[in-house]
Coordinates of C-alpha atoms in Angstrom, one line a residue:
X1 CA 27.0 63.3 -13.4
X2 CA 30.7 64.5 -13.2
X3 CA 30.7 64.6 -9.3
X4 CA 30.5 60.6 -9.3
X5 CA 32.4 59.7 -12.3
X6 CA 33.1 56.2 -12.7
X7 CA 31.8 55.1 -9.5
X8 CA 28.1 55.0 -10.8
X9 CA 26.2 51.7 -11.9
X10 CA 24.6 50.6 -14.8
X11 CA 20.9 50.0 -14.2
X12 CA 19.6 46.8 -16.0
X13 CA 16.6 47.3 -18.5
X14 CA 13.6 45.6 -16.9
X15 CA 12.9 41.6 -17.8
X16 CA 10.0 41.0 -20.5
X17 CA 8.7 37.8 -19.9
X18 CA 8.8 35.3 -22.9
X19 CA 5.5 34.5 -24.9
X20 CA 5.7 31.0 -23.2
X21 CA 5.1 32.7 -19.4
X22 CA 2.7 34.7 -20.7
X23 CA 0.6 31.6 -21.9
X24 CA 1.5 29.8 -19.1
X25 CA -0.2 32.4 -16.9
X26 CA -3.0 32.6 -19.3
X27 CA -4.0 29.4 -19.1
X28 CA -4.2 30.2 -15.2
X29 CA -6.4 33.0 -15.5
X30 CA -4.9 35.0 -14.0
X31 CA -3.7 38.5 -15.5
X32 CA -0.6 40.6 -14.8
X33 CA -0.9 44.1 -14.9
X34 CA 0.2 46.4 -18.3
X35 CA 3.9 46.7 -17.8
X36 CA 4.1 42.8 -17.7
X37 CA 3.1 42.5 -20.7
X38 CA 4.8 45.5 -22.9
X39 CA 6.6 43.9 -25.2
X40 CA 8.4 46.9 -25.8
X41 CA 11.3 47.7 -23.1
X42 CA 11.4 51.0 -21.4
X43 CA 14.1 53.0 -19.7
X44 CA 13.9 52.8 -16.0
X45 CA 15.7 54.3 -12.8
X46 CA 15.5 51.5 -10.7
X47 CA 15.9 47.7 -10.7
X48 CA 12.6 45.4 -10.5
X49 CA 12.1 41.8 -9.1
X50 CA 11.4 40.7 -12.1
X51 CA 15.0 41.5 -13.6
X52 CA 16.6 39.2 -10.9
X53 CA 15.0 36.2 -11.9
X54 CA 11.7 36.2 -9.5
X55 CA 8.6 36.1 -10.4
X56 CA 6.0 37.1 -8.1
X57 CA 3.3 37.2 -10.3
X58 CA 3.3 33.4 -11.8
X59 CA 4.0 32.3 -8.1
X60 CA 0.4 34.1 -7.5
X61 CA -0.7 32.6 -10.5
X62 CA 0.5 28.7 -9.5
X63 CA -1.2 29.5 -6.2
X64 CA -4.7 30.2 -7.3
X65 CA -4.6 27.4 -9.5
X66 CA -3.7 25.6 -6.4
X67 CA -6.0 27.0 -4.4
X68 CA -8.8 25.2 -5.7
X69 CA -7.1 21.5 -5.2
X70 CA -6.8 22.5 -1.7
X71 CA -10.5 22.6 -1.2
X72 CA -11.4 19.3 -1.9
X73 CA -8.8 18.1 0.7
X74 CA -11.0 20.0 3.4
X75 CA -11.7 17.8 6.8
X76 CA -14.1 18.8 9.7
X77 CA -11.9 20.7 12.1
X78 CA -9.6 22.0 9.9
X79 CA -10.0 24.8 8.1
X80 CA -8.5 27.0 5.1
X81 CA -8.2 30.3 4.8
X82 CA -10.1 31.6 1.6
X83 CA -8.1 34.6 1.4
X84 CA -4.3 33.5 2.2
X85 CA -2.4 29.8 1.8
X86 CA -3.0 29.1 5.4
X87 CA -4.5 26.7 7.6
X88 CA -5.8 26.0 11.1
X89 CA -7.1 22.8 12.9
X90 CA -9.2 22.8 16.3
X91 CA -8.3 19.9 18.3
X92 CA -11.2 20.6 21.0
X93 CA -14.0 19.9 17.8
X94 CA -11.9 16.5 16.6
X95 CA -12.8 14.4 19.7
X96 CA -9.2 14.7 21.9
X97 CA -9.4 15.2 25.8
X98 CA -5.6 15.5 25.8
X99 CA -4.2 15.3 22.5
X100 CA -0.3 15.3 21.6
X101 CA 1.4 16.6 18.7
X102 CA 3.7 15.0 15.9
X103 CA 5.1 16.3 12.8
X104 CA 7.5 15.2 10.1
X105 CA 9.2 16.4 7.4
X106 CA 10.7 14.8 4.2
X107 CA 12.0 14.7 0.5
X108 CA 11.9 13.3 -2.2
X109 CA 15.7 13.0 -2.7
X110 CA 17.0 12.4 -6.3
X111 CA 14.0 10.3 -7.7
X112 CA 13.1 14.3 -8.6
X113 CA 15.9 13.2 -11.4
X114 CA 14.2 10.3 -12.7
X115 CA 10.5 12.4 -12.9
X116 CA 12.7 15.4 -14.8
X117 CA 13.9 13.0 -16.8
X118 CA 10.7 11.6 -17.8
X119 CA 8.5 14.9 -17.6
X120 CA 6.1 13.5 -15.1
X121 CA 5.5 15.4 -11.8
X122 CA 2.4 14.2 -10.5
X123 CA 3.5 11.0 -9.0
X124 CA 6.3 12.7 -7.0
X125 CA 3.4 15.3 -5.2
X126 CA 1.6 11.8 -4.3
X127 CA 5.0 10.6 -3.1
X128 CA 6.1 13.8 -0.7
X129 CA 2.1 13.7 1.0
X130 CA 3.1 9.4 1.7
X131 CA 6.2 9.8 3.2
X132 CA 5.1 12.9 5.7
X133 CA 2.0 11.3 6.0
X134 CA 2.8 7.5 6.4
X135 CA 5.8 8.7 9.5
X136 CA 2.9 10.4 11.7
X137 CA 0.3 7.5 11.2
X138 CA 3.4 5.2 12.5
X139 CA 3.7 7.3 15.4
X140 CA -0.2 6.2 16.5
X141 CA -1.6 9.8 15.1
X142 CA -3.7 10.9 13.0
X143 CA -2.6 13.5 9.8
X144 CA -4.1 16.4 10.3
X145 CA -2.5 19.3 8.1
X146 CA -0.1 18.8 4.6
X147 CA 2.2 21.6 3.4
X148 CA 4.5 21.7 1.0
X149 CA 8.0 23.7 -0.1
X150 CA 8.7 23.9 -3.8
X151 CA 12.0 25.9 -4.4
X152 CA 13.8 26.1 -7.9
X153 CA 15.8 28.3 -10.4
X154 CA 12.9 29.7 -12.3
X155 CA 9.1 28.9 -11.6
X156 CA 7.5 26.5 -14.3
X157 CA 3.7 26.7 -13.7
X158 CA 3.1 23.0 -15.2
X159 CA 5.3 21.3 -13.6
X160 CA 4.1 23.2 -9.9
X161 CA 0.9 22.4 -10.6
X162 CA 1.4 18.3 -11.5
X163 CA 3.2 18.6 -8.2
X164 CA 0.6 19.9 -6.3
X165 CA -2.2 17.7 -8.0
X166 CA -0.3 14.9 -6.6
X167 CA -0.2 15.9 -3.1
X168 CA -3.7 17.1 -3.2
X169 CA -4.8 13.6 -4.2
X170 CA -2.8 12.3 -1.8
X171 CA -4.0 14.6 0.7
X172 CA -7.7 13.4 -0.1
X173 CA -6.3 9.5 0.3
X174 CA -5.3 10.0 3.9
X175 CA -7.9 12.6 5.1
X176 CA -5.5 15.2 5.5
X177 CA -6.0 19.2 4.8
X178 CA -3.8 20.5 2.6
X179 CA -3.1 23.9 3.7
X180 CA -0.3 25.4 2.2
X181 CA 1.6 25.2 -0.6
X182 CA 4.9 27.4 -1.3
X183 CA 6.8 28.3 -4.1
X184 CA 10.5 29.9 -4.0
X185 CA 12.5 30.9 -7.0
X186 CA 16.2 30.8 -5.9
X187 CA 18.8 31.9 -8.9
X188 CA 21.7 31.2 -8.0
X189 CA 21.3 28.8 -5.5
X190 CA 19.9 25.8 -8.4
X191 CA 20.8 25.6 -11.3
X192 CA 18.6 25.8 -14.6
X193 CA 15.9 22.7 -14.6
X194 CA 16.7 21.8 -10.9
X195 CA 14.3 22.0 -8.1
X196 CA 13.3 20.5 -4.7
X197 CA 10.2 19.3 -2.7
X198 CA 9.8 19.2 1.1
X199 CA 6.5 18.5 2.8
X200 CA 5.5 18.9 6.3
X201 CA 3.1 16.9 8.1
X202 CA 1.1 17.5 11.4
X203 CA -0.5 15.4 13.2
X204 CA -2.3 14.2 16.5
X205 CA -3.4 11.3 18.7
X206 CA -4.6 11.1 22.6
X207 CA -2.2 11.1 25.5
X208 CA -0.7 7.1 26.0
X209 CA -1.3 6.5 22.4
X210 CA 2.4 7.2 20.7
X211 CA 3.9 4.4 18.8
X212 CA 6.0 2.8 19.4
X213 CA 5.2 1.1 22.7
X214 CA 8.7 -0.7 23.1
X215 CA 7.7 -1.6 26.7
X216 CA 5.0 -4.1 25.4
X217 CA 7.2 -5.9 23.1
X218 CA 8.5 -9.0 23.4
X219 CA 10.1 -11.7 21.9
X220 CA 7.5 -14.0 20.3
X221 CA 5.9 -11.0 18.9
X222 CA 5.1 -11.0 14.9
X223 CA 6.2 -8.7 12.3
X224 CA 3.3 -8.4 9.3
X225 CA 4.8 -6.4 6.4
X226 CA 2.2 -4.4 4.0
X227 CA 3.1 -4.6 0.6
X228 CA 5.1 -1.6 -1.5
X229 CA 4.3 -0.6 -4.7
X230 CA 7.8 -0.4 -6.2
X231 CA 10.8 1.7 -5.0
X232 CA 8.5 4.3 -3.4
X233 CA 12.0 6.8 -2.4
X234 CA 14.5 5.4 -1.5
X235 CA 17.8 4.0 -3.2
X236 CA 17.6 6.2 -6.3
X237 CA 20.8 7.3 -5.9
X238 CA 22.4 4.0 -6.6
X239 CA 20.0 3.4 -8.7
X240 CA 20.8 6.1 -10.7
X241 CA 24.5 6.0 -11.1
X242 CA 23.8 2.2 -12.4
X243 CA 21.2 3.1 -15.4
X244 CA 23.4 6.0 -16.5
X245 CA 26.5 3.6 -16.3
X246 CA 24.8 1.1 -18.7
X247 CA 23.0 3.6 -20.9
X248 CA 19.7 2.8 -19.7
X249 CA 16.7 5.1 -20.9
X250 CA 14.1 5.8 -18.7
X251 CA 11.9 6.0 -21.8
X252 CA 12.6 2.3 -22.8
X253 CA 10.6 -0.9 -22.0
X254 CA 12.1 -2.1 -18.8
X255 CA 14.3 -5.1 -18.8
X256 CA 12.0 -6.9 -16.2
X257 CA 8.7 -5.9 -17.8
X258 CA 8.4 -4.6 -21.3
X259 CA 4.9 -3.5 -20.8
X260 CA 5.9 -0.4 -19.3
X261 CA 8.6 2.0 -19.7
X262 CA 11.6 1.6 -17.0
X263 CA 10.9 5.0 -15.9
X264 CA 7.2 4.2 -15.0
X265 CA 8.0 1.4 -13.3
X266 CA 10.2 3.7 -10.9
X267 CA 8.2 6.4 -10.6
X268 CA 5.6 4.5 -9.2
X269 CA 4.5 6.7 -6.4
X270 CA 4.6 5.3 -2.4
X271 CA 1.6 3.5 -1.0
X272 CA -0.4 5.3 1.8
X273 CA -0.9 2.9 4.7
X274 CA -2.8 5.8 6.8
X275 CA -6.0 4.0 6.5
X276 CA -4.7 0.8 7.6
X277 CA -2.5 2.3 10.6
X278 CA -5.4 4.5 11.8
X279 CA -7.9 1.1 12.4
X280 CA -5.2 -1.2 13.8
X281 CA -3.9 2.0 16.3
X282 CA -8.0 2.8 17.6
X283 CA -8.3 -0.9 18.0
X284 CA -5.4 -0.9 20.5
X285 CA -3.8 -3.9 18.4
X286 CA -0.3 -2.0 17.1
X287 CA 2.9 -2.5 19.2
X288 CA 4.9 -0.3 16.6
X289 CA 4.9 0.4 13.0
X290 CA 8.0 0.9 10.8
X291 CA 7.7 2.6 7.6
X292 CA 10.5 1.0 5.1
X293 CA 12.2 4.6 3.8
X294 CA 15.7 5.6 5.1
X295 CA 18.1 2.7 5.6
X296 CA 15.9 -0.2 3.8
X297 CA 14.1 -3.2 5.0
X298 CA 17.0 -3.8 7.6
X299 CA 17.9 -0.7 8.7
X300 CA 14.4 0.6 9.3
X301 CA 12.6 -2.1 11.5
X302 CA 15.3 -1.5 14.3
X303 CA 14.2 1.9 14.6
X304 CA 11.0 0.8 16.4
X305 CA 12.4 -2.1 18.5
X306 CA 13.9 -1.9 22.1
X307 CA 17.7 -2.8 22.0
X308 CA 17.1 -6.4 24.0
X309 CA 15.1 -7.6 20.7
X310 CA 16.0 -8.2 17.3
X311 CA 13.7 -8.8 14.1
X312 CA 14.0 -12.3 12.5
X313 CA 13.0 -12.3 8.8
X314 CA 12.2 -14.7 6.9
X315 CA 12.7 -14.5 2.5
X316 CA 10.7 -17.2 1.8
X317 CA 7.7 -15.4 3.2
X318 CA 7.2 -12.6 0.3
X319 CA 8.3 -12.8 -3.1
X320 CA 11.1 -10.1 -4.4
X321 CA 9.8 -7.8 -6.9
X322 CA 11.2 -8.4 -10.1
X323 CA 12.6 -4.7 -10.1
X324 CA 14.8 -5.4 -6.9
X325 CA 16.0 -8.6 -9.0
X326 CA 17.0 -6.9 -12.0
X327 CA 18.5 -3.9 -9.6
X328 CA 20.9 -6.8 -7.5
X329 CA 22.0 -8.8 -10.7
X330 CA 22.7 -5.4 -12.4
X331 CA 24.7 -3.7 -10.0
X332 CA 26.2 -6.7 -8.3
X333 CA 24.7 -5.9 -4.9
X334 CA 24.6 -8.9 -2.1
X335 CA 21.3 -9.5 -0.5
X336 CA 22.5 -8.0 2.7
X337 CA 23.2 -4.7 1.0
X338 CA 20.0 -4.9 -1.2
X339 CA 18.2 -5.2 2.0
X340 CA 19.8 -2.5 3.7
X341 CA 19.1 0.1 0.7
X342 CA 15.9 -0.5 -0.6
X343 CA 12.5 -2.0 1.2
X344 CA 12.7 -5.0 -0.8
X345 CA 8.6 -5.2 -2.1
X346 CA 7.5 -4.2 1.9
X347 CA 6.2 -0.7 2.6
X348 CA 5.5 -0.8 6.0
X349 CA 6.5 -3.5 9.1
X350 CA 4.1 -3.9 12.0
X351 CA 4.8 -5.1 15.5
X352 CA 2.1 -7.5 16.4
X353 CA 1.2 -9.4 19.9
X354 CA 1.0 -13.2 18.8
X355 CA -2.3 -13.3 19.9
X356 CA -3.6 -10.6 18.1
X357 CA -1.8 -11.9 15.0
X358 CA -5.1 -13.3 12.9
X359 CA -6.8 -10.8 14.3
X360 CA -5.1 -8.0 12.6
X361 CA -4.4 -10.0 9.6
X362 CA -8.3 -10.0 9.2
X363 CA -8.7 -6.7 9.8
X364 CA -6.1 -5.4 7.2
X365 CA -7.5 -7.8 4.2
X366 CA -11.2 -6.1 4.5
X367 CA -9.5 -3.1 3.6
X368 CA -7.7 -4.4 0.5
X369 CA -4.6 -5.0 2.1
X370 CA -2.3 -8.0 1.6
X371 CA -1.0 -8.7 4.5
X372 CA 1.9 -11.6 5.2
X373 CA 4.0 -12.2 8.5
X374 CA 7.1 -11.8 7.9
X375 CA 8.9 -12.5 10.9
X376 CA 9.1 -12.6 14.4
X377 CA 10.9 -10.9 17.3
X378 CA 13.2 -13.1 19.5
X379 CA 15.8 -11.9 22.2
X380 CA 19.0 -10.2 21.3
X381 CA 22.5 -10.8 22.3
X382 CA 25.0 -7.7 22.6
X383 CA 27.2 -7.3 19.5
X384 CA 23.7 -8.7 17.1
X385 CA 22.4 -6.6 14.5
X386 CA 18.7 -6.0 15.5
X387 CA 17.8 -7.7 12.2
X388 CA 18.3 -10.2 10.3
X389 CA 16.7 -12.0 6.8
X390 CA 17.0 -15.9 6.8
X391 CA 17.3 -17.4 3.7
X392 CA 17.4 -14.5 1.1
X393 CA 20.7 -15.9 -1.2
X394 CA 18.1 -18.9 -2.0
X395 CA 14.8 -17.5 -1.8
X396 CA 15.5 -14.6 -3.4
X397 CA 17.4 -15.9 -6.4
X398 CA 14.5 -17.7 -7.6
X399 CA 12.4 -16.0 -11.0
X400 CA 9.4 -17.6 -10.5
X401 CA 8.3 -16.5 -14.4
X402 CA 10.9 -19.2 -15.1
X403 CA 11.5 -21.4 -12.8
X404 CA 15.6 -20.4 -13.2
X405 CA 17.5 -19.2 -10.2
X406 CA 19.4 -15.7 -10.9
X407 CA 22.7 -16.0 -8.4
X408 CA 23.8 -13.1 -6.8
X409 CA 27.9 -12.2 -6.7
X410 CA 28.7 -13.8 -3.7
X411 CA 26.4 -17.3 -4.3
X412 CA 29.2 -18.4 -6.9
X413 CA 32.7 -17.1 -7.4
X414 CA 33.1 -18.0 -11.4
X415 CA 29.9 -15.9 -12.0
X416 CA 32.8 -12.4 -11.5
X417 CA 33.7 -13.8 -15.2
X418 CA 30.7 -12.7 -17.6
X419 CA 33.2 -14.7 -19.9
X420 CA 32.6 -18.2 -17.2
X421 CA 28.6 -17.9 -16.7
X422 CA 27.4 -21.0 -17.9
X423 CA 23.9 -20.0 -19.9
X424 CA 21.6 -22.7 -21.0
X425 CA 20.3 -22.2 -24.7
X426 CA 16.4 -20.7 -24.9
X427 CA 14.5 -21.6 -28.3
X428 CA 12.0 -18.9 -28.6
X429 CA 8.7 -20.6 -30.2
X430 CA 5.8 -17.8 -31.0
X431 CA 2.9 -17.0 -33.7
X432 CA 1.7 -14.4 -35.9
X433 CA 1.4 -12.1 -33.4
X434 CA 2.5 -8.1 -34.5
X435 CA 4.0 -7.5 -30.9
X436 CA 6.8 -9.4 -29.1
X437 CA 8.5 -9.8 -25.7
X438 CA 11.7 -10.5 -27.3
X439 CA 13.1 -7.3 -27.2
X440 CA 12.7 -7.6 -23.4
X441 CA 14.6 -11.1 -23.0
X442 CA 17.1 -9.8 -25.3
X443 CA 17.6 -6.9 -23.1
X444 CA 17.8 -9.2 -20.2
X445 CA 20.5 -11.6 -21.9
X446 CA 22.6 -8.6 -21.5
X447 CA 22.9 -8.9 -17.4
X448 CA 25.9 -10.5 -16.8
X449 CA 24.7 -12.9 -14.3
X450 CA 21.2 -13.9 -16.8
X451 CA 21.1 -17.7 -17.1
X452 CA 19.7 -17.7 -20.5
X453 CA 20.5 -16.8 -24.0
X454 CA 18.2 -17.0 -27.0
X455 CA 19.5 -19.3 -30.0
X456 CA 17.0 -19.2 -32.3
X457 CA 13.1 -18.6 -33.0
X458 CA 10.3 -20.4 -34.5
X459 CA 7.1 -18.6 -36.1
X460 CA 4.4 -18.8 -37.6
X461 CA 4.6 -16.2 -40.3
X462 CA 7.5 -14.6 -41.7
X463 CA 5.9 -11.5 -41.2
X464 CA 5.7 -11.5 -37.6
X465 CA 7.4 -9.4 -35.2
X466 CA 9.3 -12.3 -33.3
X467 CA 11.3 -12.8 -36.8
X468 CA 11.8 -9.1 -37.9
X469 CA 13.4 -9.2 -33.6
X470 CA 14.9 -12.0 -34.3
X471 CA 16.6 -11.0 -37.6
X472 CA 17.8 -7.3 -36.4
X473 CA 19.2 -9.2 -33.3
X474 CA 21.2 -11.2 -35.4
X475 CA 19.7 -14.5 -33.9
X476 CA 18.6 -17.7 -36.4
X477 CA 15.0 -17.6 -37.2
X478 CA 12.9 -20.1 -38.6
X479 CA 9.5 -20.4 -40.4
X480 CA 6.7 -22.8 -40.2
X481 CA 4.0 -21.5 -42.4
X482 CA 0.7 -24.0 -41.6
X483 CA -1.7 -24.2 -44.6
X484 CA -5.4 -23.5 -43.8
X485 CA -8.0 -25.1 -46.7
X486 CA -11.2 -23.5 -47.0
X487 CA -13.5 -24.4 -49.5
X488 CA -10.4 -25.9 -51.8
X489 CA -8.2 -23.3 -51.8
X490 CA -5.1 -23.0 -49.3
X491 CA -3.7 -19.9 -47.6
X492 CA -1.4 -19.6 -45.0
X493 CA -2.9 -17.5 -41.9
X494 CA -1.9 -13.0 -41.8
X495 CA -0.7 -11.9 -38.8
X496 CA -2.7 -11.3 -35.9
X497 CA -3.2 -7.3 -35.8
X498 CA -2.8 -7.1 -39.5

């Protein structure tokens, strides 16, 4: 039109969707109508969703598929809609007289790097239903309703629906509905391959029960810590920043455990204490409860004290997970800061009257738990920090696999100098075996502050894994062949596996 001239815009063709989205939704069964799937662009007047980048049709795809996970989370009382992603709980038919209500909310944070990184999404669903979940049971309630928040660049329907698995079974694991489960594709906002999770938790208990009860507690009290089950959340930043550093794969054998991959072993998803919370609050024997997240072992116990009483650890009462060794001789981190980051192999701290103590440690063990007192409350001073570990630069130090300890920076000065560790001299003796561990000890040679280093190796067969290691390593390797007579004739042994 000449009465508008240059001032009129360029309409974009419409977006086709690539043969992998339409497989993906395929696979969902669910169909989009004709125009999504003409492969054949056509002129049109006006702009579509579509063209900007979102989706509506896969996010109505990822929710039917969800839909049906949902289901088997169902819980008298509360119910889900069967024709929209909603929920609704009746307190009157669940038992309260005068109920109160508690929620929370949470991430994941950057351990979403680590699962891109290794392709594996499942984990991290289980992780954002634990953390919600675990916070409200702390609190004396009970988890009633689960929803979740999935935002990204562009919609991937696989890596949704691991996501949603994972909460789901979750969900089922604590007795909690999962309601509701959104999707939001944001261009612009992340950037290609980045998302985020947030869940959202709702809960209830009966008026007087809220945790914690800082008015009971008193010095004398115990502290029983429930066991993690790696990392669970927290720290991954650091974490990060270190692997990437030293080159680390996620994909590799870790340095502390070459049966699994280094990735696995962080991706392990967070323990759900819900059970365990739920017995010990009905029974009337919980003073508080600290779930270890935000701020580490040190940071998060305070959050459930009053400020006249402080949390005595003790090290020697729990052994460290190797991962948290490997992750303080790595980066250098003192045992003050290590406890102040990550949760240190405890998931969960619970306040405990002495008198209740074997009580509640009975309890928890007949439901699988293993339980340990780690501390004790005792009066606090103004100007203490509200808790402190004793004897973590010695306990801690200790590999128990063998028998060495592994100092941290600030137990010896000298140990700053890689070049001034003094390392004793490891002779690896092994058989015929195909598979190895020496890879692994190699790998862990490599930590500055490690207080071994392989000379040499002895094996049984020269064509066993430990000397083709060995060998490619660059380390001496020597043979002892044994001769084996049967029936006249000599052989030496094949490998094992051959």
């Amino acid at each position: 039109r000449k009465d508008i001239g240059s001032s009129a815009i360029a309409i974009p063709r419409p977006r086709i969707r690539s043969g992998g989205e339409l497989a993906s939704m395929g696979s969902m069964g669910i169909q989009a109508n004709a125009r999504s799937f003409n492969t054949t662009p056509e002129r049109k007047s006006s702009a579509t969703y579509l063209d900007a980048g979102v989706d509506i049709e896969m996010d109505e795809a990822i929710g039917a598929s969800t839909k049906k996970l949902m289901q088997r989370t169902s819980r008298p009382g509360c119910t889900l809609s069967s024709e929209v992603h909603e929920g609704h709980c009746e307190l009157s038919t669940l038992g309260y007289k005068a109920p109160e209500v508690v929620n929370s909310t949470n991430g994941i944070g950057t351990k979403l790097k680590v699962a891109t990184a290794m392709g594996q999404f499942e984990s991290i669903g289980i992780d954002l239903l634990a953390l919600c979940a675990n916070d409200v049971a702390a609190r004396g309630a009970e988890p009633l309703m689960f929803s979740s928040h999935h935002s990204c660049a562009k919609l991937d329907a696989q890596q949704s629906l691991q996501v949603n698995q994972g909460a789901a079974d979750g969900c089922h694991e604590a007795n909690c509905a999962f309601v509701e489960a959104k999707t939001a594709e944001m261009p612009g906002v992340y950037n290609s391959g980045t998302f985020d999770l947030v869940g959202f938790c709702i809960g209830a208990t009966e008026r007087g029960s809220l945790l914690p009860k800082r008015d009971t507690m008193k010095a004398g009290d115990v502290i029983i810590g429930l066991h993690s089950s790696g990392l669970h959340s927290n720290g991954f930043s650091l974490l990060r920043s270190v692997v990437q550093a030293a080159g680390i794969r996620y994909q590799a054998a870790a340095p502390f455990d070459p049966t699994r991959s280094f990735g696995e072993v962080l991706l392990a998803p967070t323990r759900i204490y819900v059970r365990a919370l739920q017995a010990l609050t009905k029974a009337g024997l919980l003073k508080g409860a600290a779930p270890i997240t935000r701020g580490g072992l040190s940071r998060s116990i305070p959050r459930v004290l009053p400020k006249q009483l402080k949390a005595q650890l003790k090290a020697e009462n729990w052994e460290l997970p190797a991962v948290f060794r490997w992750i303080a001789a790595r980066c250098k981190i003192p045992c003050d800061e290590l406890a102040a980051t990550f949760n240190c192999g405890i998931g969960m701290a619970l306040v405990v009257a002495q008198e209740h103590k074997e009580q509640v440690m009975t309890m928890l063990k007949k439901m699988d738990e293993e339980p340990c007192v780690i501390g004790e409350l005792f009066a606090r001073k103004d100007g203490q920090p509200q808790a402190h570990i004793d004897g973590a630069e010695s306990c801690w130090l200790m590999l128990p696999e063998l028998g060495v300890s592994l100092p941290f920076p600030q137990v010896l000065s000298s140990l700053q100098d890689p070049h001034m560790v003094s390392r004793s001299k490891v002779l690896a003796l092994g058989g015929s075996a195909l598979a190895t561990p020496l890879k692994a000890l190699l790998e862990a040679t490599e930590i500055w502050a490690f207080p071994a280093e392989v000379s040499a190796v002895i094996s049984l067969s020269s064509q066993s894994q430990l000397v083709k290691t060995a060998k490619t390593a660059g380390i001496a390797s020597f043979v002892v062949e044994p001769e084996v007579k049967v029936g006249g004739n000599s052989f030496a042994p094949p490998p094992r596996g051959a």
